[in-house]
CSV table of C-alpha atoms and ligand atoms in Angstrom, one decimal:
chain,number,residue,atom,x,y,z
U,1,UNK,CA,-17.4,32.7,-10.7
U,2,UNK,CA,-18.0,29.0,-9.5
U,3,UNK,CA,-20.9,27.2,-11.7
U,4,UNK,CA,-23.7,26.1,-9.5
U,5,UNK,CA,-21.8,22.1,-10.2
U,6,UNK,CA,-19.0,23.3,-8.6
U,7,UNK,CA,-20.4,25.2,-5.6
U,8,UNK,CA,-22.3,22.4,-5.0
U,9,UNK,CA,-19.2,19.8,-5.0
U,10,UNK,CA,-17.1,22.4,-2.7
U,11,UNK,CA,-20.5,22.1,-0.6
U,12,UNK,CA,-20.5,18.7,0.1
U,13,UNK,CA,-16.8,18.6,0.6
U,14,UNK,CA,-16.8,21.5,2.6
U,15,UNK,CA,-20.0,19.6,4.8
U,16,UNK,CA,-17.8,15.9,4.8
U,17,UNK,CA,-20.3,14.3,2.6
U,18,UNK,CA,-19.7,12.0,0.3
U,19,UNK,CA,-19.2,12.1,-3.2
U,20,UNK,CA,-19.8,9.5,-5.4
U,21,UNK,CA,-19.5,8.3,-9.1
U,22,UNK,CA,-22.6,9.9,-10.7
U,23,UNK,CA,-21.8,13.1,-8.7
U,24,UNK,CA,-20.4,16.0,-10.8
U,25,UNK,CA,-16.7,16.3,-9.8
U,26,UNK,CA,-13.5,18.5,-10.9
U,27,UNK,CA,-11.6,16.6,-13.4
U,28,UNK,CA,-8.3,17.4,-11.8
U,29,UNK,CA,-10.2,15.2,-8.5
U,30,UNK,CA,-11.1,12.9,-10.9
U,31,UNK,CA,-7.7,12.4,-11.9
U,32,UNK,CA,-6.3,12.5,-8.7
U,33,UNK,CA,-8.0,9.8,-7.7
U,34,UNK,CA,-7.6,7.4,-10.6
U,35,UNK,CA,-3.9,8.4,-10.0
U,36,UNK,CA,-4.1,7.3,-5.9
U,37,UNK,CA,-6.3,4.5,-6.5
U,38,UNK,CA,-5.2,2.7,-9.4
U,39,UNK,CA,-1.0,3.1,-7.8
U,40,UNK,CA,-2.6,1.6,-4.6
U,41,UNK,CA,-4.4,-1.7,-6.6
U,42,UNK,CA,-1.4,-2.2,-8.3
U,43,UNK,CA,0.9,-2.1,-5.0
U,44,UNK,CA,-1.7,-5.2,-3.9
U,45,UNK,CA,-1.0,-6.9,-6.8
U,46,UNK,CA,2.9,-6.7,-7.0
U,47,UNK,CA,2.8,-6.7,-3.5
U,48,UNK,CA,1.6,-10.1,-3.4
U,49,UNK,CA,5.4,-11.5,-5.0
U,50,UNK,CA,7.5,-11.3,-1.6
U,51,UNK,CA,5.1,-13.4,-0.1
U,52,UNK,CA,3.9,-15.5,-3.1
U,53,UNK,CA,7.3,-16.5,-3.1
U,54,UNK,CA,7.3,-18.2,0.5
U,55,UNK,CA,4.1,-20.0,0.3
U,56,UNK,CA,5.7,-23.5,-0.9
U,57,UNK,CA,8.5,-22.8,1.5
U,58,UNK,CA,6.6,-21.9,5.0
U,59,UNK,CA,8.0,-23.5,7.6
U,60,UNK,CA,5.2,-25.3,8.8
U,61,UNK,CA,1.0,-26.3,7.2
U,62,UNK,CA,0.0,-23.9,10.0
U,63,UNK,CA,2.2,-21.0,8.5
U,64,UNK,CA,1.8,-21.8,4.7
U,65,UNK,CA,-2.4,-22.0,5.5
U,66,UNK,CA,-1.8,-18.8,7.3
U,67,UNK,CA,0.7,-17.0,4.5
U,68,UNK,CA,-1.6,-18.3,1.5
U,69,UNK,CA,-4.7,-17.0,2.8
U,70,UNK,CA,-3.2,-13.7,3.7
U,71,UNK,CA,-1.7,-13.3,-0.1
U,72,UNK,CA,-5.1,-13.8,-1.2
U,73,UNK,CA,-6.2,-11.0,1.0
U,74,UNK,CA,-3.4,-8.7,-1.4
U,75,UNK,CA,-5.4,-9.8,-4.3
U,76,UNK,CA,-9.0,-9.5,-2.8
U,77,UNK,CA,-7.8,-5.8,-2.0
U,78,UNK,CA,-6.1,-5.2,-5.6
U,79,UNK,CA,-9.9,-6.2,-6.7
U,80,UNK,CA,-11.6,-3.8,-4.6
U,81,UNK,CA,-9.4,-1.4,-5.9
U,82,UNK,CA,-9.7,-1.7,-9.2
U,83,UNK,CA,-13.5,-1.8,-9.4
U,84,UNK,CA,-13.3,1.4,-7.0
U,85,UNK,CA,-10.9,3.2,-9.9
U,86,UNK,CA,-13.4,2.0,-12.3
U,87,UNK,CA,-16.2,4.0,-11.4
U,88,UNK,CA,-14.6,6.9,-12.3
U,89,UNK,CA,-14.4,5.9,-15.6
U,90,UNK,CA,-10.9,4.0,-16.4
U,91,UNK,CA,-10.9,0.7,-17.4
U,92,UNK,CA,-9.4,-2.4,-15.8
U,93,UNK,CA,-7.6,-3.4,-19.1
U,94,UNK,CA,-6.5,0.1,-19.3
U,95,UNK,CA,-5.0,0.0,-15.6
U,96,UNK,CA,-3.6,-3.4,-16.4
U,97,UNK,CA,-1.5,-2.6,-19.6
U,98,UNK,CA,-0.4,0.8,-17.6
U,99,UNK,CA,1.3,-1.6,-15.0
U,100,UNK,CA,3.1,-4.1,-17.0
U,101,UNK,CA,4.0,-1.4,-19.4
U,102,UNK,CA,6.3,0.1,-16.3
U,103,UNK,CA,4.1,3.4,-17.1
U,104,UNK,CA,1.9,3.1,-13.5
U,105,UNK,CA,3.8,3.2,-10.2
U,106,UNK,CA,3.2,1.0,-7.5
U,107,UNK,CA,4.8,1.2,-4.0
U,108,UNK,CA,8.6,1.6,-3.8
U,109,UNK,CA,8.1,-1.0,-1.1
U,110,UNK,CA,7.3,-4.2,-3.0
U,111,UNK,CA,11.0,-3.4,-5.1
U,112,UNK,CA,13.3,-5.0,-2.3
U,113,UNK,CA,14.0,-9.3,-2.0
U,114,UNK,CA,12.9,-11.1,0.8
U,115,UNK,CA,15.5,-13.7,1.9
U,116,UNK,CA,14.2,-15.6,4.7
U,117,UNK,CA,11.7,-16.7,6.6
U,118,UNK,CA,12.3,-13.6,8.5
U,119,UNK,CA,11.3,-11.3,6.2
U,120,UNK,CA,8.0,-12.6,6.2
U,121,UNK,CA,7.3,-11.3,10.0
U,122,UNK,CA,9.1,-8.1,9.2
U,123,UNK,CA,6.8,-7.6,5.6
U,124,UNK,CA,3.6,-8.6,8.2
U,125,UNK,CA,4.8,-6.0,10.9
U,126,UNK,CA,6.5,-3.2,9.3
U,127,UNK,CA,4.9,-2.9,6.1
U,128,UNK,CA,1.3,-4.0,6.5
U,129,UNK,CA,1.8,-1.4,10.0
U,130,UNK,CA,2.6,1.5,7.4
U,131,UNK,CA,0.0,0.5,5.3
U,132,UNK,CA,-2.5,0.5,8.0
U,133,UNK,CA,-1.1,3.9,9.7
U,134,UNK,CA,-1.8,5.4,5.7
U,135,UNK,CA,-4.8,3.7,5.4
U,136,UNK,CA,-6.7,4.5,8.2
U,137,UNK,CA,-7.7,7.8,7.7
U,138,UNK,CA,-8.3,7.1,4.0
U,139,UNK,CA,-11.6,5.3,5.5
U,140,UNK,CA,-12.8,8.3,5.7
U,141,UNK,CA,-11.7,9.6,1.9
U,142,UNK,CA,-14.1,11.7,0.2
U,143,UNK,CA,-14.6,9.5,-2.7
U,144,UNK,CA,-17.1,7.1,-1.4
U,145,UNK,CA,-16.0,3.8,-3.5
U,146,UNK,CA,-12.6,4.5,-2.0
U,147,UNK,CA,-13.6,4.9,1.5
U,148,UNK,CA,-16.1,2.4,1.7
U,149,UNK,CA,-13.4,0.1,0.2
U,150,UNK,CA,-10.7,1.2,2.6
U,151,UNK,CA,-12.9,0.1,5.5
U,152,UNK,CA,-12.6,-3.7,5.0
U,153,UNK,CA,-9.2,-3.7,3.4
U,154,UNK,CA,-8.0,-2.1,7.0
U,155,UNK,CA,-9.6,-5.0,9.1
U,156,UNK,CA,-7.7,-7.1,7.1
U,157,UNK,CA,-4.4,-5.2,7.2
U,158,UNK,CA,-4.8,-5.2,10.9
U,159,UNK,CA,-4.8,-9.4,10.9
U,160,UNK,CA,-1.6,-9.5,8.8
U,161,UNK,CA,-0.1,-7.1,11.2
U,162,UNK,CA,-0.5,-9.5,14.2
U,163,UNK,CA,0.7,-12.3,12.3
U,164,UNK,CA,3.7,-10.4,11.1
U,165,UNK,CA,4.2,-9.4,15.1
U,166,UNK,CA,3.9,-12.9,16.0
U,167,UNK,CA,6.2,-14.7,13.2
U,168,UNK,CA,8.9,-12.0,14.8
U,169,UNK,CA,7.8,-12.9,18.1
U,170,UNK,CA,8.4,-16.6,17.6
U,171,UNK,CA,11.8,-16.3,16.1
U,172,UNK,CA,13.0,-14.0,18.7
U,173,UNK,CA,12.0,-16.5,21.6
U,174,UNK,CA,13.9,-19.1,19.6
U,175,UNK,CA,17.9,-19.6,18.8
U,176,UNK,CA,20.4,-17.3,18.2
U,177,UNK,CA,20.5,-17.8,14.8
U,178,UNK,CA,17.0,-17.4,14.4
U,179,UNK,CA,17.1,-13.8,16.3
U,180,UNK,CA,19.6,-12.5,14.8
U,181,UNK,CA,17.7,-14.1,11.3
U,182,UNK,CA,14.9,-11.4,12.5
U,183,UNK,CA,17.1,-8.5,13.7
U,184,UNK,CA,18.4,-9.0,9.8
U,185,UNK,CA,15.1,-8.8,8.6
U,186,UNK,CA,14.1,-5.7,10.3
U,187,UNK,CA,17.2,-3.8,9.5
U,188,UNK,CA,16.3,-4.0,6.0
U,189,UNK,CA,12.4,-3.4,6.0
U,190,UNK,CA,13.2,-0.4,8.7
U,191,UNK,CA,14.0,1.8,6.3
U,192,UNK,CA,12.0,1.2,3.3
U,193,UNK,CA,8.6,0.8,5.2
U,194,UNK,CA,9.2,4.8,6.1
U,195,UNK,CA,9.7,5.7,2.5
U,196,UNK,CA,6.0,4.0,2.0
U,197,UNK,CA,4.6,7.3,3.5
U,198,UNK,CA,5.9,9.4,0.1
U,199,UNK,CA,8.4,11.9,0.4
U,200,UNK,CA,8.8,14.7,2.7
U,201,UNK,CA,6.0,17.3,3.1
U,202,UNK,CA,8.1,20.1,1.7
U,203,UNK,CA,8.7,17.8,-1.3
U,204,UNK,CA,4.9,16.6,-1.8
U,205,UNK,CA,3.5,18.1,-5.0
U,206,UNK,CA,0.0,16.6,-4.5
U,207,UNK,CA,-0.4,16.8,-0.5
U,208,UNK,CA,-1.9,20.0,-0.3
U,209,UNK,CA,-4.9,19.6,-2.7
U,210,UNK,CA,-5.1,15.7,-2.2
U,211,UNK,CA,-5.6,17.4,1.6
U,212,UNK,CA,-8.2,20.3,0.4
U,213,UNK,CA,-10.1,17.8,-1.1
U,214,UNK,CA,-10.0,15.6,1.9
U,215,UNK,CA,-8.6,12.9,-0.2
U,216,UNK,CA,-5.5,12.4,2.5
U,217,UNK,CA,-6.3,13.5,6.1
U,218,UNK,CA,-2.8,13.5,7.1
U,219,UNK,CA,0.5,15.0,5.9
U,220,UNK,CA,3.3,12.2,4.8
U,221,UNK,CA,5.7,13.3,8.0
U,222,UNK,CA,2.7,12.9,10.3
U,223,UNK,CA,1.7,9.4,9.6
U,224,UNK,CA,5.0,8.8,9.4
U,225,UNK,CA,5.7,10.2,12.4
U,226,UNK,CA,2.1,8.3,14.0
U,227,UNK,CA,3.9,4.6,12.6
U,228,UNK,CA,7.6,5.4,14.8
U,229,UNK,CA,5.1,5.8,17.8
U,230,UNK,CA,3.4,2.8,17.0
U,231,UNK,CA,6.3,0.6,16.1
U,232,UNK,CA,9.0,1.8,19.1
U,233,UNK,CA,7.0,-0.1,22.1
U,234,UNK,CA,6.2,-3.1,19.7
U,235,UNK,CA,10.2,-2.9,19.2
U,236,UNK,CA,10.5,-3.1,23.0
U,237,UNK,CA,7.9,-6.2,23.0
U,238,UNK,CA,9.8,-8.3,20.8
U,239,UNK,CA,13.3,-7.5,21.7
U,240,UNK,CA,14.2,-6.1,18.6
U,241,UNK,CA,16.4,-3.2,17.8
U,242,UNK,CA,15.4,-0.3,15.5
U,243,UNK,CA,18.3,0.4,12.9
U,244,UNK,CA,18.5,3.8,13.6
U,245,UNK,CA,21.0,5.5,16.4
U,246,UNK,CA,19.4,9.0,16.6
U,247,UNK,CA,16.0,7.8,16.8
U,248,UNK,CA,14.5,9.2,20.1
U,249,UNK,CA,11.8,11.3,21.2
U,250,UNK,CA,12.0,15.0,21.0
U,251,UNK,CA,10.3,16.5,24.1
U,252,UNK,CA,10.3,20.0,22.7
U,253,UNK,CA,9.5,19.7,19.3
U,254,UNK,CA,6.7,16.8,20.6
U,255,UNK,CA,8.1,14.3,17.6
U,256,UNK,CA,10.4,12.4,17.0
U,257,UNK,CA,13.4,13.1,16.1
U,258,UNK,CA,14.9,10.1,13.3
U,259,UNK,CA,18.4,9.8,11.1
U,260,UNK,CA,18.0,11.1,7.6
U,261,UNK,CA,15.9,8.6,5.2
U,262,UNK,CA,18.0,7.9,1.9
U,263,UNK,CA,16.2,10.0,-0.2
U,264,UNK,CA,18.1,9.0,-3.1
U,265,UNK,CA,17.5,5.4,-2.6
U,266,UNK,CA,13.5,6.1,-2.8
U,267,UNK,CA,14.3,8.2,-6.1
U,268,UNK,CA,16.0,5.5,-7.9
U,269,UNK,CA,13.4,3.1,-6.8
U,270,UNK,CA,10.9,5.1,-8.2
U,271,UNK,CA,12.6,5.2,-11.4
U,272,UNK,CA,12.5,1.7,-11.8
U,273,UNK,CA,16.0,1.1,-10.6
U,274,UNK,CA,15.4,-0.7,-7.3
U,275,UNK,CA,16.4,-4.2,-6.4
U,276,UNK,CA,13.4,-5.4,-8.0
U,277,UNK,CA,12.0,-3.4,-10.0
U,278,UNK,CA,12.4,-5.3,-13.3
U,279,UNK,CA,11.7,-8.6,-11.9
U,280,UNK,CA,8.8,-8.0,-10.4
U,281,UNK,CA,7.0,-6.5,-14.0
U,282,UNK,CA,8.5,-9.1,-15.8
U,283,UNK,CA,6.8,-11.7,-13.0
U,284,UNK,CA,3.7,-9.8,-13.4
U,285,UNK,CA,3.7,-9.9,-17.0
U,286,UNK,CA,4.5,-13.0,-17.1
U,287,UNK,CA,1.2,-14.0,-15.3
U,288,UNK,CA,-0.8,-11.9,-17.0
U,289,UNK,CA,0.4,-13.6,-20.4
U,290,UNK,CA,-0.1,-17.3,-18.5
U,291,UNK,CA,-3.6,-15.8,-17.7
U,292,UNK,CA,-4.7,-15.1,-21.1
U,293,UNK,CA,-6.6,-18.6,-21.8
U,294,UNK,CA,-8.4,-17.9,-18.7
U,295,UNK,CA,-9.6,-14.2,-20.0
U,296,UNK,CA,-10.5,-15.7,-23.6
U,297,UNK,CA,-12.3,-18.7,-22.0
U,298,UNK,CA,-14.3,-16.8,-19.5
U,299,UNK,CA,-15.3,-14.0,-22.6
U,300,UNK,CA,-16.9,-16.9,-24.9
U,301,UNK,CA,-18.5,-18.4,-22.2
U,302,UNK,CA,-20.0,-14.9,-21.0
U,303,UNK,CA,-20.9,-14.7,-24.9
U,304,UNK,CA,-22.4,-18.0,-24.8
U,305,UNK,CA,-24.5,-17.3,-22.2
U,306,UNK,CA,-25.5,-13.8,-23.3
U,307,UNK,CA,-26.7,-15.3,-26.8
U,308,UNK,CA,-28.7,-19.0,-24.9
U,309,UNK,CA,-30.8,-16.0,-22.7
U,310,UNK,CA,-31.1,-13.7,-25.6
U,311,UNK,CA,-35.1,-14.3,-27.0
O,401,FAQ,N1,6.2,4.5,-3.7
O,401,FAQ,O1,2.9,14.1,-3.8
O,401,FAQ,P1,3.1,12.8,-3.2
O,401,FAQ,C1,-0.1,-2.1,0.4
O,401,FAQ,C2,4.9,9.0,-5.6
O,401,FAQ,S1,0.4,-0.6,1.1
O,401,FAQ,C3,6.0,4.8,-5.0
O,401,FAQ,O2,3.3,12.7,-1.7
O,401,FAQ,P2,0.6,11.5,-2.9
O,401,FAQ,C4,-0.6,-3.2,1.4
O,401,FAQ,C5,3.5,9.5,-5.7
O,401,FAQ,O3,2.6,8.6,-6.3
O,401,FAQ,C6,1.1,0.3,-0.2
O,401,FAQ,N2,5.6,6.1,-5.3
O,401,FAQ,O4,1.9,11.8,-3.7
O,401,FAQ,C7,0.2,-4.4,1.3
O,401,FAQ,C8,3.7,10.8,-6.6
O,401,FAQ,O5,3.9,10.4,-7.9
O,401,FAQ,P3,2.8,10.7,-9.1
O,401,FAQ,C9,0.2,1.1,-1.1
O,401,FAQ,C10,5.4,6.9,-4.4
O,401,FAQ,O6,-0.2,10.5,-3.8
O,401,FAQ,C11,1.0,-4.8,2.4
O,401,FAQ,C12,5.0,11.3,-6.1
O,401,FAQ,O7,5.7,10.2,-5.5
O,401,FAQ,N3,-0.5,2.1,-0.4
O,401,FAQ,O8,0.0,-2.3,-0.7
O,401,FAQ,C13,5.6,6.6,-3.0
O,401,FAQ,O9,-0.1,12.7,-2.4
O,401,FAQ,C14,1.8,-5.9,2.4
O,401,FAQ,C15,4.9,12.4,-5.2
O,401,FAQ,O10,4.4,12.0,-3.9
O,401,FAQ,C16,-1.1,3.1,-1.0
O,401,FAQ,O11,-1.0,3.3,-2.2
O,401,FAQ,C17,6.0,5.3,-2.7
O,401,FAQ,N4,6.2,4.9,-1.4
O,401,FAQ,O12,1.0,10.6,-1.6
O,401,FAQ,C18,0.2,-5.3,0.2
O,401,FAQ,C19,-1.9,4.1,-0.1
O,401,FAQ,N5,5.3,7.7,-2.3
O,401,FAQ,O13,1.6,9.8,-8.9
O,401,FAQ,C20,1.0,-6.4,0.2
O,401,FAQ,C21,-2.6,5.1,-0.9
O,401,FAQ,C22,5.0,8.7,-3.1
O,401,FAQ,O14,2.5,12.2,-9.0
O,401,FAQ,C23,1.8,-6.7,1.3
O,401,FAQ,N6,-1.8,6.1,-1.4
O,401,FAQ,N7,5.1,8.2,-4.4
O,401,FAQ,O15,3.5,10.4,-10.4
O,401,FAQ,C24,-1.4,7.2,-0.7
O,401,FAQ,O16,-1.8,7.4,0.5
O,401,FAQ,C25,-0.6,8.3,-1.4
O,401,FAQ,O17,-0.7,8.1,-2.8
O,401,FAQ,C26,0.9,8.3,-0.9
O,401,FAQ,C27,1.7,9.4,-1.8
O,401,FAQ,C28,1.0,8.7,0.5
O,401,FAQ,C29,1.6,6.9,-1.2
């Protein structure tokens, strides 16, 4: 028999209402969601290092002004994220040694170099495109904090899109070398930026109550599925070629029919052996051991200031 806590949570999910932090709530949700949104911060965070990288070497003021705010954007969102784990009662310390002890995943995505100028347009296109085909429907999460978070995090997703899109758009108008520099580029996000969606349905352990819960609207292959649909006429726009022969719409099945992902490749990746992996904790560790003056400093002077208002 379901206590009266628990009909009324399966009530309000049941109605699409929200729940919120001082609402009663399963602790398996609970976990869930500390699980979802505390990976997802942490993908902001590391995420901002491709990028980061390219800010002093942006081919123009325009593009550095435009690449530097956008990393900032990755960090606003990590922020969001955190304070939205943190209402269901984790810490941000806590979430922070989980990361940079390599206990806490982040996205497989953030594990792979980015080379050139190039890559910049294809992170902007292709990986802010999946992020925004994923995150969409997660504005409508159960979880308030999460939702409510997700709203503004997908306007600004959407801007970094377009300027992904246009970098690509300006190289492939330009020289040969410079085409062929975004061709390259794409060829090696193609790939990894479908892998953001998690693995297969049939080998999803938490899609089906992350789905009863209305935590995830959508199954892994169906966004996935939604981003080739968005991304195939975009291709066609910028002249660029998706790296995958069999790629073409099924008329029958109504999807679309793709070459196998490298399901291997995401395994290893999220077992810490990607390109990356280890130099992007030991970049993030680094910062966060550079950082620790600022932490101490802004403490005492919280401490300070506590103690002058105390009577
Ligand atoms: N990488 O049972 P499922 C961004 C794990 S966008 C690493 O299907 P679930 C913006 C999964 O955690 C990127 N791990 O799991 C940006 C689970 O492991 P666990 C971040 C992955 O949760 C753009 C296991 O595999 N976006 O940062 C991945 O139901 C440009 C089994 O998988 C989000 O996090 C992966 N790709 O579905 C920033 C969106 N896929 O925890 C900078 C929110 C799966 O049991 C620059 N998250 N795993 O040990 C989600 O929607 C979901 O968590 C999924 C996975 C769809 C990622």
């Amino acid at each position: 028999d379901l206590t009266a806590e628990e009909q009324h949570f399966d009530a309000l999910i049941a109605a699409d209402q929200r729940i919120e932090p001082r609402d009663w709530m399963p602790d398996a949700y609970r976990r869930t969601l500390i699980r979802q949104i505390s990976q997802h911060a942490h993908s902001e965070i590391i995420g901002m290092q491709p990028e980061g990288g390219w800010i002093t070497r942006a081919p123009s003021l325009k593009r550095k002004a435009i690449l530097l705010a956008k990393v900032q954007d990755e960090a606003g969102h990590g922020l969001y994220l955190y304070s939205a784990a943190q209402t269901l009662g984790i810490t941000r310390d806590e979430m922070t040694e989980q990361l940079i002890d390599g206990r806490a995943k982040y996205s497989s995505i953030f594990n792979y170099p980015a080379p050139t100028w190039a890559d910049m347009g294809a992170i902007g296109w292709l990986v802010d495109g999946a992020a925004i085909c994923n995150q969409v429907p997660l504005c409508r999460a159960s979880y308030g904090p999460y939702g409510r978070a997700m709203v503004r995090i997908c306007k600004e997703e959407s801007f970094h899109q377009r300027q992904g899109f246009e970098i690509l758009l300006t190289l492939m108008q330009g020289t040969d070398a410079q085409r062929a520099m975004a061709q390259d580029a794409v060829n090696r996000w193609y790939w990894p930026s479908l892998m953001m969606f998690g693995p297969p349905d049939d080998a999803s352990p938490n899609s089906a109550q992350s789905m009863a819960w209305k935590i995830k609207r959508f199954s892994n292959d169906d966004l996935r599925q939604r981003f080739i649909g968005m991304l195939v006429p975009q291709a066609e726009i910028l002249g660029v070629t998706l790296p995958d022969p069999e790629l073409r719409w099924d008329e029958e099945a109504q999807r679309w029919h793709t070459g196998e992902l490298d399901w291997d490749e995401f395994r290893e990746v999220l077992a810490g052996r990607g390109p990356l992996n280890a130099e992007r904790l030991r970049h993030r560790k680094a910062a966060h051991d550079d950082g620790a003056w600022v932490r101490e400093a802004a403490a005492a002077y919280a401490q300070k200031r506590a103690a002058q208002a105390a009577p």
